CSV table of C-alpha atoms (C1' of nucleotides) in Angstrom, one decimal:
chain,number,residue,atom,x,y,z
H,1,MET,CA,-10.4,-12.6,-11.0
H,2,THR,CA,-9.7,-11.6,-7.1
H,3,TYR,CA,-6.2,-10.9,-5.6
H,4,ARG,CA,-5.5,-11.6,-2.1
H,5,LEU,CA,-2.7,-9.3,-1.0
H,6,PRO,CA,-1.1,-8.5,2.2
H,7,PRO,CA,-0.8,-4.6,3.3
H,8,LEU,CA,0.9,-3.1,0.5
H,9,ASN,CA,2.5,-0.6,2.3
H,10,GLY,CA,3.6,-3.1,5.0
H,11,LEU,CA,5.2,-4.8,1.7
H,12,ARG,CA,6.4,-1.5,0.6
H,13,ALA,CA,8.6,-1.3,4.7
H,14,PHE,CA,9.6,-5.0,3.8
H,15,GLU,CA,11.5,-4.1,0.5
H,16,ALA,CA,13.1,-1.5,1.9
H,17,ALA,CA,14.4,-2.7,5.4
H,18,ALA,CA,15.8,-5.8,3.1
H,19,ARG,CA,17.0,-3.7,1.3
H,20,HIS,CA,18.7,-1.8,3.9
H,21,ARG,CA,19.3,-4.4,6.0
H,22,SER,CA,18.4,-1.8,8.4
H,23,PHE,CA,14.5,-0.4,9.9
H,24,THR,CA,16.5,2.9,10.4
H,25,GLY,CA,17.8,3.0,6.8
H,26,ALA,CA,14.8,2.2,5.4
H,27,ALA,CA,12.7,4.8,7.6
H,28,ASP,CA,15.1,7.3,5.9
H,29,GLU,CA,14.2,6.3,2.6
H,30,LEU,CA,10.5,5.9,3.4
H,31,CYS,CA,10.3,9.6,5.5
H,32,VAL,CA,9.2,8.2,8.3
H,33,THR,CA,10.5,7.3,11.8
H,34,PRO,CA,12.1,3.6,12.7
H,35,GLY,CA,9.4,3.1,14.8
H,36,ALA,CA,7.0,3.0,12.5
H,37,VAL,CA,8.8,0.6,9.9
H,38,SER,CA,8.6,-2.1,12.7
H,39,GLN,CA,5.3,-1.3,13.1
H,40,LEU,CA,4.3,-1.8,9.6
H,41,VAL,CA,7.1,-4.7,9.1
H,42,LYS,CA,5.0,-6.4,12.0
H,43,ALA,CA,1.6,-5.3,10.5
H,44,LEU,CA,2.8,-7.5,7.5
H,45,GLU,CA,4.4,-10.8,9.4
H,46,THR,CA,1.0,-10.3,11.8
H,47,ALA,CA,-1.2,-10.0,8.3
H,48,LEU,CA,0.9,-13.2,6.7
H,49,ASP,CA,1.4,-15.2,9.8
H,50,THR,CA,4.6,-15.4,8.8
H,51,ARG,CA,8.5,-14.5,10.7
H,52,LEU,CA,10.1,-12.3,7.9
H,53,PHE,CA,12.9,-11.1,9.5
H,54,HIS,CA,15.3,-12.3,12.5
H,55,ARG,CA,16.2,-9.3,15.2
H,56,SER,CA,18.9,-8.8,16.9
H,57,ALA,CA,19.6,-5.8,18.9
H,58,ARG,CA,22.4,-4.6,16.3
H,59,ALA,CA,20.1,-5.8,13.2
H,60,ILE,CA,18.0,-7.5,11.3
H,61,THR,CA,18.1,-10.7,8.7
H,62,LEU,CA,15.7,-11.8,6.6
H,63,THR,CA,14.4,-15.5,8.0
H,64,PRO,CA,14.3,-18.3,5.1
H,65,GLU,CA,10.6,-17.2,4.5
H,66,GLY,CA,11.7,-13.5,3.6
H,67,LYS,CA,14.7,-14.0,1.6
H,68,LYS,CA,11.9,-16.8,-0.3
H,69,TYR,CA,9.3,-13.7,-0.6
H,70,LEU,CA,11.9,-10.9,-1.1
H,71,PRO,CA,12.8,-11.4,-4.5
H,72,ALA,CA,9.0,-11.8,-6.3
H,73,ILE,CA,7.7,-8.4,-4.0
H,74,ARG,CA,11.3,-6.4,-5.9
H,75,ARG,CA,10.1,-7.6,-9.3
H,76,ALA,CA,6.7,-6.0,-8.9
H,77,PHE,CA,7.8,-2.3,-7.1
H,78,GLU,CA,10.4,-2.5,-10.1
H,79,GLU,CA,7.2,-3.4,-12.2
H,80,ILE,CA,5.0,-0.3,-10.7
H,81,ALA,CA,7.9,1.9,-10.4
H,82,ALA,CA,8.8,1.6,-14.6
H,83,ALA,CA,5.2,1.6,-15.5
H,84,THR,CA,4.4,5.1,-13.6
H,85,GLU,CA,8.0,6.7,-14.9
H,86,ALA,CA,6.5,5.4,-18.6
H,87,THR,CA,3.3,6.7,-17.7
H,88,ALA,CA,3.5,9.4,-15.4
H,89,PRO,CA,6.9,10.8,-15.1
H,90,GLY,CA,8.3,12.4,-12.0
H,91,LEU,CA,10.1,15.0,-13.6
H,92,PRO,CA,8.7,15.2,-17.0
H,93,GLY,CA,10.7,17.2,-19.6
H,94,ARG,CA,13.2,18.8,-17.6
H,95,LYS,CA,16.5,18.4,-15.7
H,96,LEU,CA,16.8,17.7,-11.7
H,97,ARG,CA,17.9,20.8,-10.2
H,98,LEU,CA,20.6,19.7,-7.2
H,99,GLY,CA,21.9,21.7,-4.9
H,100,ILE,CA,25.1,21.5,-3.6
H,101,THR,CA,26.7,22.8,-0.2
H,102,PRO,CA,29.4,24.7,0.1
H,103,ASP,CA,31.1,22.7,2.1
H,104,LEU,CA,31.3,20.5,-0.5
H,105,ASP,CA,31.9,22.2,-3.4
H,106,ARG,CA,35.0,22.9,-1.3
H,107,ALA,CA,36.0,19.8,-1.6
H,108,GLY,CA,36.2,20.2,-5.3
H,109,SER,CA,34.7,16.7,-6.3
H,110,ALA,CA,35.8,15.4,-10.0
H,111,VAL,CA,32.0,14.3,-10.1
H,112,LEU,CA,30.2,17.5,-8.5
H,113,ARG,CA,32.0,20.0,-10.8
H,114,GLY,CA,31.0,18.4,-14.0
H,115,LEU,CA,27.4,18.6,-13.0
H,116,VAL,CA,27.7,22.9,-11.5
H,117,GLY,CA,29.3,22.8,-14.9
H,118,ARG,CA,28.2,24.9,-17.4
H,119,LYS,CA,25.0,22.7,-19.1
H,120,GLY,CA,24.9,19.8,-16.0
H,121,THR,CA,24.2,16.5,-17.4
H,122,ARG,CA,21.5,15.4,-19.8
H,123,ASP,CA,19.4,14.9,-16.5
H,124,ILE,CA,21.1,16.9,-13.7
H,125,VAL,CA,21.8,20.5,-13.5
H,126,GLY,CA,23.8,21.6,-10.5
H,127,GLN,CA,24.3,24.9,-8.6
H,128,ARG,CA,26.0,26.1,-5.2
H,129,VAL,CA,23.7,26.6,-2.8
H,130,ALA,CA,22.8,27.3,1.2
H,131,ASP,CA,23.1,24.4,3.8
H,132,ASP,CA,19.3,24.5,3.5
H,133,PRO,CA,16.6,21.4,2.7
H,134,GLY,CA,13.7,24.5,3.6
H,135,LEU,CA,15.2,24.7,-0.2
H,136,LEU,CA,12.9,21.7,-1.0
H,137,VAL,CA,9.6,22.7,-0.1
H,138,GLN,CA,7.3,22.1,-2.5
H,139,GLY,CA,7.5,24.8,-5.5
H,140,GLY,CA,11.2,25.7,-4.5
H,141,SER,CA,14.0,26.0,-6.7
H,142,LEU,CA,15.5,22.8,-5.6
H,143,ASP,CA,14.6,18.9,-6.4
H,144,ALA,CA,17.5,17.9,-4.2
H,145,LEU,CA,20.4,19.0,-1.8
H,146,LEU,CA,23.5,17.2,-1.7
H,147,ARG,CA,24.9,18.1,2.0
H,148,LEU,CA,26.9,17.1,4.5
H,149,SER,CA,24.2,16.4,7.4
H,150,ASP,CA,21.5,14.5,7.7
H,151,GLU,CA,19.7,17.5,10.2
H,152,GLY,CA,16.8,19.1,9.6
H,153,CYS,CA,15.8,16.5,7.0
H,154,ALA,CA,12.8,15.2,8.6
H,155,GLY,CA,10.0,14.1,5.6
H,156,LEU,CA,12.7,14.2,2.9
H,157,HIS,CA,13.5,11.4,1.2
H,158,LEU,CA,17.5,10.4,2.5
H,159,ASP,CA,20.2,8.5,0.4
H,160,ARG,CA,23.5,7.7,2.3
H,161,MET,CA,26.4,8.8,-0.4
H,162,THR,CA,30.2,8.6,-0.6
H,163,VAL,CA,31.9,11.6,-2.6
H,164,ILE,CA,35.5,11.4,-3.7
H,165,ALA,CA,37.1,14.8,-3.0
H,166,ALA,CA,39.7,16.6,-5.2
H,167,ASP,CA,42.7,15.4,-2.3
H,168,ARG,CA,40.7,11.7,-3.0
H,169,SER,CA,39.3,11.8,0.2
H,170,ARG,CA,36.3,10.4,0.8
H,171,LEU,CA,33.2,12.6,2.6
H,172,ASP,CA,29.8,10.9,3.9
H,173,ALA,CA,27.6,12.6,1.9
H,174,VAL,CA,23.5,12.9,2.7
H,175,LEU,CA,21.5,12.9,-0.9
H,176,VAL,CA,18.4,15.0,0.3
H,177,THR,CA,15.3,14.0,-2.1
H,178,ARG,CA,11.7,16.4,-2.2
H,179,PRO,CA,9.7,13.2,-1.9
H,180,GLY,CA,7.8,12.2,-4.8
H,181,ILE,CA,10.7,13.0,-6.9
H,182,ALA,CA,12.7,10.5,-5.5
H,183,GLY,CA,13.3,7.6,-7.4
H,184,CYS,CA,12.1,8.9,-11.2
H,185,ARG,CA,14.6,9.0,-14.0
H,186,GLN,CA,17.1,12.0,-13.3
H,187,HIS,CA,17.1,10.5,-9.9
H,188,LYS,CA,18.3,7.7,-10.3
H,189,SER,CA,20.8,8.5,-12.4
H,190,LEU,CA,22.2,10.9,-10.2
H,191,VAL,CA,22.3,8.2,-7.6
H,192,MET,CA,24.3,6.1,-10.0
H,193,LEU,CA,26.9,8.8,-11.2
H,194,LEU,CA,27.8,9.5,-7.9
H,195,ALA,CA,28.2,5.8,-7.1
H,196,ARG,CA,30.1,5.1,-10.1
H,197,ALA,CA,32.0,7.6,-8.9
H,198,ALA,CA,32.9,6.2,-5.9
H,199,ARG,CA,33.2,2.8,-7.0
H,200,GLU,CA,35.7,3.8,-9.0
H,201,SER,CA,38.3,5.5,-7.3
H,202,ASN,CA,39.3,2.6,-4.4
I,1,MET,CA,17.7,1.5,-5.2
I,2,THR,CA,15.0,3.8,-4.3
I,3,TYR,CA,11.6,3.5,-5.8
I,4,ARG,CA,9.4,6.0,-7.1
I,5,LEU,CA,5.5,4.0,-6.1
I,6,PRO,CA,2.6,5.6,-6.2
I,7,PRO,CA,-0.1,5.5,-3.7
I,8,LEU,CA,-0.3,1.4,-3.6
I,9,ASN,CA,-3.6,1.5,-2.5
I,10,GLY,CA,-5.2,3.8,-4.9
I,11,LEU,CA,-3.0,1.6,-7.6
I,12,ARG,CA,-5.0,-1.6,-5.7
I,13,ALA,CA,-8.3,0.6,-6.3
I,14,PHE,CA,-7.1,1.8,-9.9
I,15,GLU,CA,-6.7,-2.2,-10.4
I,16,ALA,CA,-10.6,-3.8,-9.5
I,17,ALA,CA,-12.0,-0.7,-10.9
I,18,ALA,CA,-10.5,-1.3,-13.8
I,19,ARG,CA,-11.0,-4.7,-14.0
I,20,HIS,CA,-15.0,-4.4,-12.8
I,21,ARG,CA,-15.4,-1.5,-15.2
I,22,SER,CA,-17.2,-0.1,-11.7
I,23,PHE,CA,-16.6,1.7,-8.8
I,24,THR,CA,-19.3,0.0,-7.2
I,25,GLY,CA,-18.1,-3.6,-8.0
I,26,ALA,CA,-14.4,-2.7,-7.5
I,27,ALA,CA,-15.7,-1.7,-3.9
I,28,ASP,CA,-17.5,-4.6,-3.1
I,29,GLU,CA,-14.2,-7.0,-4.0
I,30,LEU,CA,-12.3,-4.6,-1.4
I,31,CYS,CA,-14.8,-4.4,1.0
I,32,VAL,CA,-15.8,-0.7,1.0
I,33,THR,CA,-18.2,1.6,-0.2
I,34,PRO,CA,-17.9,2.8,-3.7
I,35,GLY,CA,-17.2,6.4,-2.6
I,36,ALA,CA,-14.2,5.0,-1.6
I,37,VAL,CA,-12.8,3.6,-4.3
I,38,SER,CA,-14.0,6.9,-5.7
I,39,GLN,CA,-11.4,8.4,-3.4
I,40,LEU,CA,-8.7,6.4,-4.0
I,41,VAL,CA,-8.8,6.4,-7.6
I,42,LYS,CA,-8.5,10.5,-7.6
I,43,ALA,CA,-6.2,10.5,-5.2
I,44,LEU,CA,-3.7,8.5,-7.3
I,45,GLU,CA,-4.7,10.3,-10.3
I,46,THR,CA,-3.3,13.2,-8.2
I,47,ALA,CA,0.0,11.8,-7.3
I,48,LEU,CA,0.2,10.5,-11.1
I,49,ASP,CA,-1.5,14.0,-12.6
I,50,THR,CA,-2.2,12.1,-15.3
I,51,ARG,CA,-6.5,11.6,-15.4
I,52,LEU,CA,-6.7,7.2,-15.6
I,53,PHE,CA,-10.5,6.9,-16.2
I,54,HIS,CA,-13.0,8.6,-18.7
I,55,ARG,CA,-16.7,9.2,-16.0
I,56,SER,CA,-20.0,8.8,-17.1
I,57,ALA,CA,-23.1,8.8,-15.7
I,58,ARG,CA,-23.0,5.2,-16.5
I,59,ALA,CA,-19.8,4.1,-16.2
I,60,ILE,CA,-15.9,4.4,-16.4
I,61,THR,CA,-13.6,3.4,-19.0
I,62,LEU,CA,-9.7,3.9,-19.4
I,63,THR,CA,-8.2,6.6,-20.8
I,64,PRO,CA,-5.3,5.8,-23.2
I,65,GLU,CA,-3.4,6.6,-20.0
I,66,GLY,CA,-5.0,4.4,-18.1
I,67,LYS,CA,-4.9,1.7,-20.8
I,68,LYS,CA,-0.8,1.8,-21.0
I,69,TYR,CA,-0.7,2.1,-16.7
I,70,LEU,CA,-3.3,-1.1,-16.1
I,71,PRO,CA,-1.0,-4.0,-18.0
I,72,ALA,CA,1.9,-3.5,-15.6
I,73,ILE,CA,-0.2,-2.6,-12.3
I,74,ARG,CA,-2.1,-6.1,-13.0
I,75,ARG,CA,1.4,-8.2,-13.6
I,76,ALA,CA,2.7,-6.7,-10.4
I,77,PHE,CA,-0.7,-7.5,-8.2
I,78,GLU,CA,0.4,-11.2,-9.7
I,79,GLU,CA,3.1,-11.8,-8.9
I,80,ILE,CA,2.5,-10.0,-5.5
I,81,ALA,CA,-0.4,-12.5,-4.5
I,82,ALA,CA,1.5,-15.7,-6.2
I,83,ALA,CA,4.8,-15.0,-4.3
I,84,THR,CA,2.1,-14.1,-1.1
I,85,GLU,CA,0.0,-17.4,-1.7
I,86,ALA,CA,3.7,-19.4,-1.7
I,87,THR,CA,5.2,-18.2,0.9
I,88,ALA,CA,2.5,-17.7,3.7
I,89,PRO,CA,-0.8,-19.7,2.3
I,90,GLY,CA,-4.1,-18.0,3.5
I,91,LEU,CA,-6.0,-21.6,4.5
I,92,PRO,CA,-2.8,-23.5,4.8
I,93,GLY,CA,-3.1,-27.0,4.5
I,94,ARG,CA,-7.2,-27.7,4.7
I,95,LYS,CA,-10.0,-27.3,2.5
I,96,LEU,CA,-11.7,-24.1,2.2
I,97,ARG,CA,-15.3,-24.5,4.7
I,98,LEU,CA,-18.3,-23.2,1.9
I,99,GLY,CA,-21.8,-22.7,3.6
I,100,ILE,CA,-24.2,-23.0,0.6
I,101,THR,CA,-28.0,-21.6,2.1
I,102,PRO,CA,-31.0,-23.3,2.2
I,103,ASP,CA,-32.6,-21.8,-1.1
I,104,LEU,CA,-29.3,-23.2,-3.8
I,105,ASP,CA,-29.7,-26.2,-1.8
I,106,ARG,CA,-33.3,-26.6,-2.9
I,107,ALA,CA,-32.5,-25.5,-6.2
I,108,GLY,CA,-30.4,-28.5,-7.0
I,109,SER,CA,-27.5,-27.4,-8.7
I,110,ALA,CA,-25.2,-30.3,-9.9
I,111,VAL,CA,-21.6,-28.6,-9.1
I,112,LEU,CA,-22.8,-27.8,-5.6
I,113,ARG,CA,-24.4,-31.1,-5.1
I,114,GLY,CA,-20.7,-32.2,-6.0
I,115,LEU,CA,-19.1,-29.6,-3.6
I,116,VAL,CA,-21.8,-30.6,-1.1
I,117,GLY,CA,-20.7,-34.3,-1.3
I,118,ARG,CA,-18.4,-36.8,0.8
I,119,LYS,CA,-15.3,-35.3,0.5
I,120,GLY,CA,-16.0,-32.4,-1.7
I,121,THR,CA,-13.0,-31.5,-4.1
I,122,ARG,CA,-9.8,-31.0,-3.0
I,123,ASP,CA,-9.8,-27.3,-2.0
I,124,ILE,CA,-13.8,-27.6,-1.0
I,125,VAL,CA,-15.7,-28.7,1.5
I,126,GLY,CA,-19.5,-27.6,1.0
I,127,GLN,CA,-22.4,-27.7,3.3
I,128,ARG,CA,-26.2,-26.9,3.8
I,129,VAL,CA,-26.2,-23.8,6.5
I,130,ALA,CA,-28.6,-20.9,7.7
I,131,ASP,CA,-28.3,-17.7,5.4
I,132,ASP,CA,-26.7,-15.7,7.6
I,133,PRO,CA,-23.2,-14.1,7.1
I,134,GLY,CA,-22.5,-13.8,10.8
I,135,LEU,CA,-21.2,-17.7,10.3
I,136,LEU,CA,-18.2,-15.7,8.4
I,137,VAL,CA,-16.8,-14.0,11.3
I,138,GLN,CA,-13.0,-15.1,12.1
I,139,GLY,CA,-13.1,-17.7,14.5
I,140,GLY,CA,-16.4,-19.2,12.5
I,141,SER,CA,-17.3,-22.6,11.3
I,142,LEU,CA,-17.4,-20.6,7.8
I,143,ASP,CA,-15.0,-19.6,5.2
I,144,ALA,CA,-17.1,-18.8,2.6
I,145,LEU,CA,-21.0,-18.5,2.0
I,146,LEU,CA,-23.1,-19.1,-1.3
I,147,ARG,CA,-26.1,-17.4,-0.9
I,148,LEU,CA,-28.6,-15.0,-3.2
I,149,SER,CA,-28.6,-11.6,-1.5
I,150,ASP,CA,-26.0,-9.1,-0.9
I,151,GLU,CA,-27.4,-7.8,2.2
I,152,GLY,CA,-25.9,-7.9,5.2
I,153,CYS,CA,-22.2,-8.2,4.0
I,154,ALA,CA,-20.7,-5.0,4.9
I,155,GLY,CA,-16.9,-5.6,5.2
I,156,LEU,CA,-16.9,-8.9,3.9
I,157,HIS,CA,-15.7,-9.7,0.4
I,158,LEU,CA,-18.2,-9.9,-2.2
I,159,ASP,CA,-18.3,-12.1,-5.6
I,160,ARG,CA,-21.3,-12.5,-8.4
I,161,MET,CA,-21.7,-15.3,-9.7
I,162,THR,CA,-24.4,-17.5,-11.5
I,163,VAL,CA,-25.5,-20.9,-10.9
I,164,ILE,CA,-27.0,-23.0,-12.9
I,165,ALA,CA,-30.3,-24.9,-11.1
I,166,ALA,CA,-31.3,-28.8,-11.9
I,167,ASP,CA,-33.9,-26.8,-14.4
I,168,ARG,CA,-31.5,-25.2,-15.8
I,169,SER,CA,-32.5,-22.1,-14.8
I,170,ARG,CA,-29.8,-19.6,-13.9
I,171,LEU,CA,-29.5,-18.1,-10.7
I,172,ASP,CA,-27.9,-14.8,-9.3
I,173,ALA,CA,-25.8,-15.9,-6.1
I,174,VAL,CA,-23.6,-13.6,-4.4
I,175,LEU,CA,-20.3,-15.5,-2.8
I,176,VAL,CA,-19.9,-13.7,0.3
I,177,THR,CA,-15.9,-14.6,1.6
I,178,ARG,CA,-13.8,-13.6,4.7
I,179,PRO,CA,-11.9,-10.6,4.0
I,180,GLY,CA,-7.6,-12.7,4.0
I,181,ILE,CA,-9.1,-15.4,2.8
I,182,ALA,CA,-10.2,-14.0,-0.8
I,183,GLY,CA,-8.1,-15.2,-3.8
I,184,CYS,CA,-6.3,-17.6,-1.7
I,185,ARG,CA,-5.8,-20.6,-3.9
I,186,GLN,CA,-9.0,-22.7,-2.7
I,187,HIS,CA,-11.0,-19.6,-3.2
I,188,LYS,CA,-9.6,-18.9,-6.8
I,189,SER,CA,-10.6,-22.7,-7.4
I,190,LEU,CA,-14.0,-22.4,-6.0
I,191,VAL,CA,-14.5,-19.3,-8.0
I,192,MET,CA,-13.1,-21.3,-11.1
I,193,LEU,CA,-15.3,-24.1,-10.7
I,194,LEU,CA,-18.9,-22.3,-10.8
I,195,ALA,CA,-18.0,-20.1,-13.3
I,196,ARG,CA,-16.8,-22.8,-15.7
I,197,ALA,CA,-20.3,-24.9,-14.9
I,198,ALA,CA,-22.1,-21.1,-16.0
I,199,ARG,CA,-19.7,-21.2,-18.9
I,200,GLU,CA,-20.3,-24.5,-19.9
I,201,SER,CA,-24.3,-24.6,-19.8
I,202,ASN,CA,-24.8,-21.9,-22.1
N,1,DC,C1',-41.5,12.3,-18.0
N,2,DT,C1',-40.2,9.4,-14.7
N,3,DC,C1',-37.3,6.0,-12.5
N,4,DG,C1',-33.3,4.1,-11.4
N,5,DA,C1',-28.3,3.1,-11.2
N,6,DG,C1',-24.0,5.0,-10.4
N,7,DA,C1',-20.8,8.8,-10.0
N,8,DC,C1',-19.3,12.5,-7.1
N,9,DA,C1',-18.7,16.2,-3.4
N,10,DT,C1',-18.9,17.2,1.4
N,11,DA,C1',-18.7,16.6,6.4
N,12,DG,C1',-18.4,14.1,10.2
N,13,DA,C1',-16.7,9.7,11.8
N,14,DT,C1',-13.4,6.5,12.5
N,15,DT,C1',-9.9,4.1,12.3
N,16,DT,C1',-5.2,4.0,10.7
N,17,DC,C1',-1.0,5.3,11.5
N,18,DC,C1',2.9,8.4,12.9
N,19,DT,C1',5.7,10.0,16.3
N,20,DG,C1',8.3,10.7,20.5
N,21,DA,C1',9.5,9.0,25.0
N,22,DT,C1',11.4,5.1,27.2
N,23,DG,C1',13.3,1.0,27.4
N,24,DC,C1',15.9,-3.6,26.3
N,25,DT,C1',19.5,-6.0,24.2
N,26,DC,C1',24.0,-6.9,22.8
N,27,DG,C1',28.4,-5.7,20.7
N,28,DC,C1',32.6,-2.2,21.7
N,29,DC,C1',36.2,-0.4,24.2
N,30,DG,C1',38.5,1.4,28.1
V,1,DC,C1',34.0,-5.9,34.1
V,2,DG,C1',31.0,-2.1,33.3
V,3,DG,C1',29.7,1.9,30.6
V,4,DC,C1',29.0,3.4,26.0
V,5,DG,C1',26.2,3.8,21.4
V,6,DA,C1',23.3,1.9,18.1
V,7,DG,C1',19.7,-0.3,16.5
V,8,DC,C1',14.9,-2.6,17.6
V,9,DA,C1',10.4,-2.9,20.3
V,10,DT,C1',7.2,-1.2,22.7
V,11,DC,C1',3.5,2.7,23.9
V,12,DA,C1',0.3,6.6,24.5
V,13,DG,C1',-1.1,10.1,22.2
V,14,DG,C1',-2.0,12.5,18.5
V,15,DA,C1',-2.0,13.7,13.9
V,16,DA,C1',-3.7,12.4,9.0
V,17,DA,C1',-5.7,9.3,6.3
V,18,DT,C1',-9.7,7.1,5.2
V,19,DC,C1',-14.0,5.7,6.1
V,20,DT,C1',-19.0,6.4,5.6
V,21,DA,C1',-23.7,8.7,5.2
V,22,DT,C1',-25.7,11.9,2.7
V,23,DG,C1',-27.5,14.6,-0.9
V,24,DT,C1',-27.4,16.0,-5.4
V,25,DC,C1',-26.5,15.1,-10.7
V,26,DT,C1',-26.5,13.0,-14.7
V,27,DC,C1',-27.8,10.0,-18.3
V,28,DG,C1',-30.3,5.9,-20.0
V,29,DA,C1',-34.2,2.5,-20.1
V,30,DG,C1',-39.0,2.5,-19.9
DNA sequence: CTCGAGACATAGATTTCCTGATGCTCGCCG
DNA sequence: CGGCGAGCATCAGGAAATCTATGTCTCGAG
């Protein structure tokens, strides 16, 4: 059996852009520039001869065709991601080493305190570190870094998060992750943890 | 949600190679050289840090990890292919124009005669043409060409088929298809038709 | 033993892809 | 109403990935 498949990297850009409702957001996730995402999506649309997004100056929205197309693509990627994680785990048999910058540590978030604590969680062990994405290089001492700014993170995976400080104020933080790790079990566990904490403190 | 995905083109090469049990066969399908497939698979194995094939001089076989990995990948590609065909059909609303070379036409296969007949089938209309893959260029008069040789088909999708002649002898034919069309509904229908005819004449 | 098929390695060439700059459009706000 | 600012499109140039071509090796068939 032979498959008729569109450009797969374009498909990935499409899925990410749809999820973020933004080419810029997708670009952060994919560690490329917004222009690259724009080109990938356009190439996909050309290959399909079908428009997937409406573009306006401020936002993108899915066309009916895009809406129809997306769920299957999402399922397919979930399937691939799950199988990959099962066959070749991203962080086999160890915890994700999370760095937390002094700024954030000082804010005294309850969740973060739990992560830095004696044993961390099953999947994560936190530590206070300098605010330096350079610690994330291959072979470095960190797998991910939670900080306030997204500066100097070219080529790194970004997730924007809200962190609840001790005084119940909300901080806009950025979880910077080494590519190749982003999306593995431990990383998902971390993102979930932070998202739940933010959601529960309304 | 963020996905951890391996190199998608390598995944495609992996799936095709597993199906053909051969890098060369996969290369035909993907319209590249066997060396390219070899490199894509190796890059995938490196990214996963997991060996997917055992290589011997004459053949490749899946490792246990490869065996475990394959079904999910296959399901994912099926999902994508189906969604793509549903959202953006390869040959929207028309029949596949199949060329049949004089050699094969003369052999007088019953199935082929049916295809060339007045109306063809629901999906296919056949015609006798010269043995020239050049007819398959974009904008040309053919979508696929059934012939005996695979010469001069660089960059075109190949499927190897068996055709039953009028005298019940078996001919090794090659179905050459324009890339971008291979795998669409009409093409699948054609491949099925020929495969069934060959199977039924044992 | 020789031959052929097929996998691998490498180098060079080609193509793809990404970046960075620039321009545009739209909504917001003074 | 006119000046931002955010975000997407586009383009040219360059970086990076990918493909081809060639040669080598191994194995199995004859």
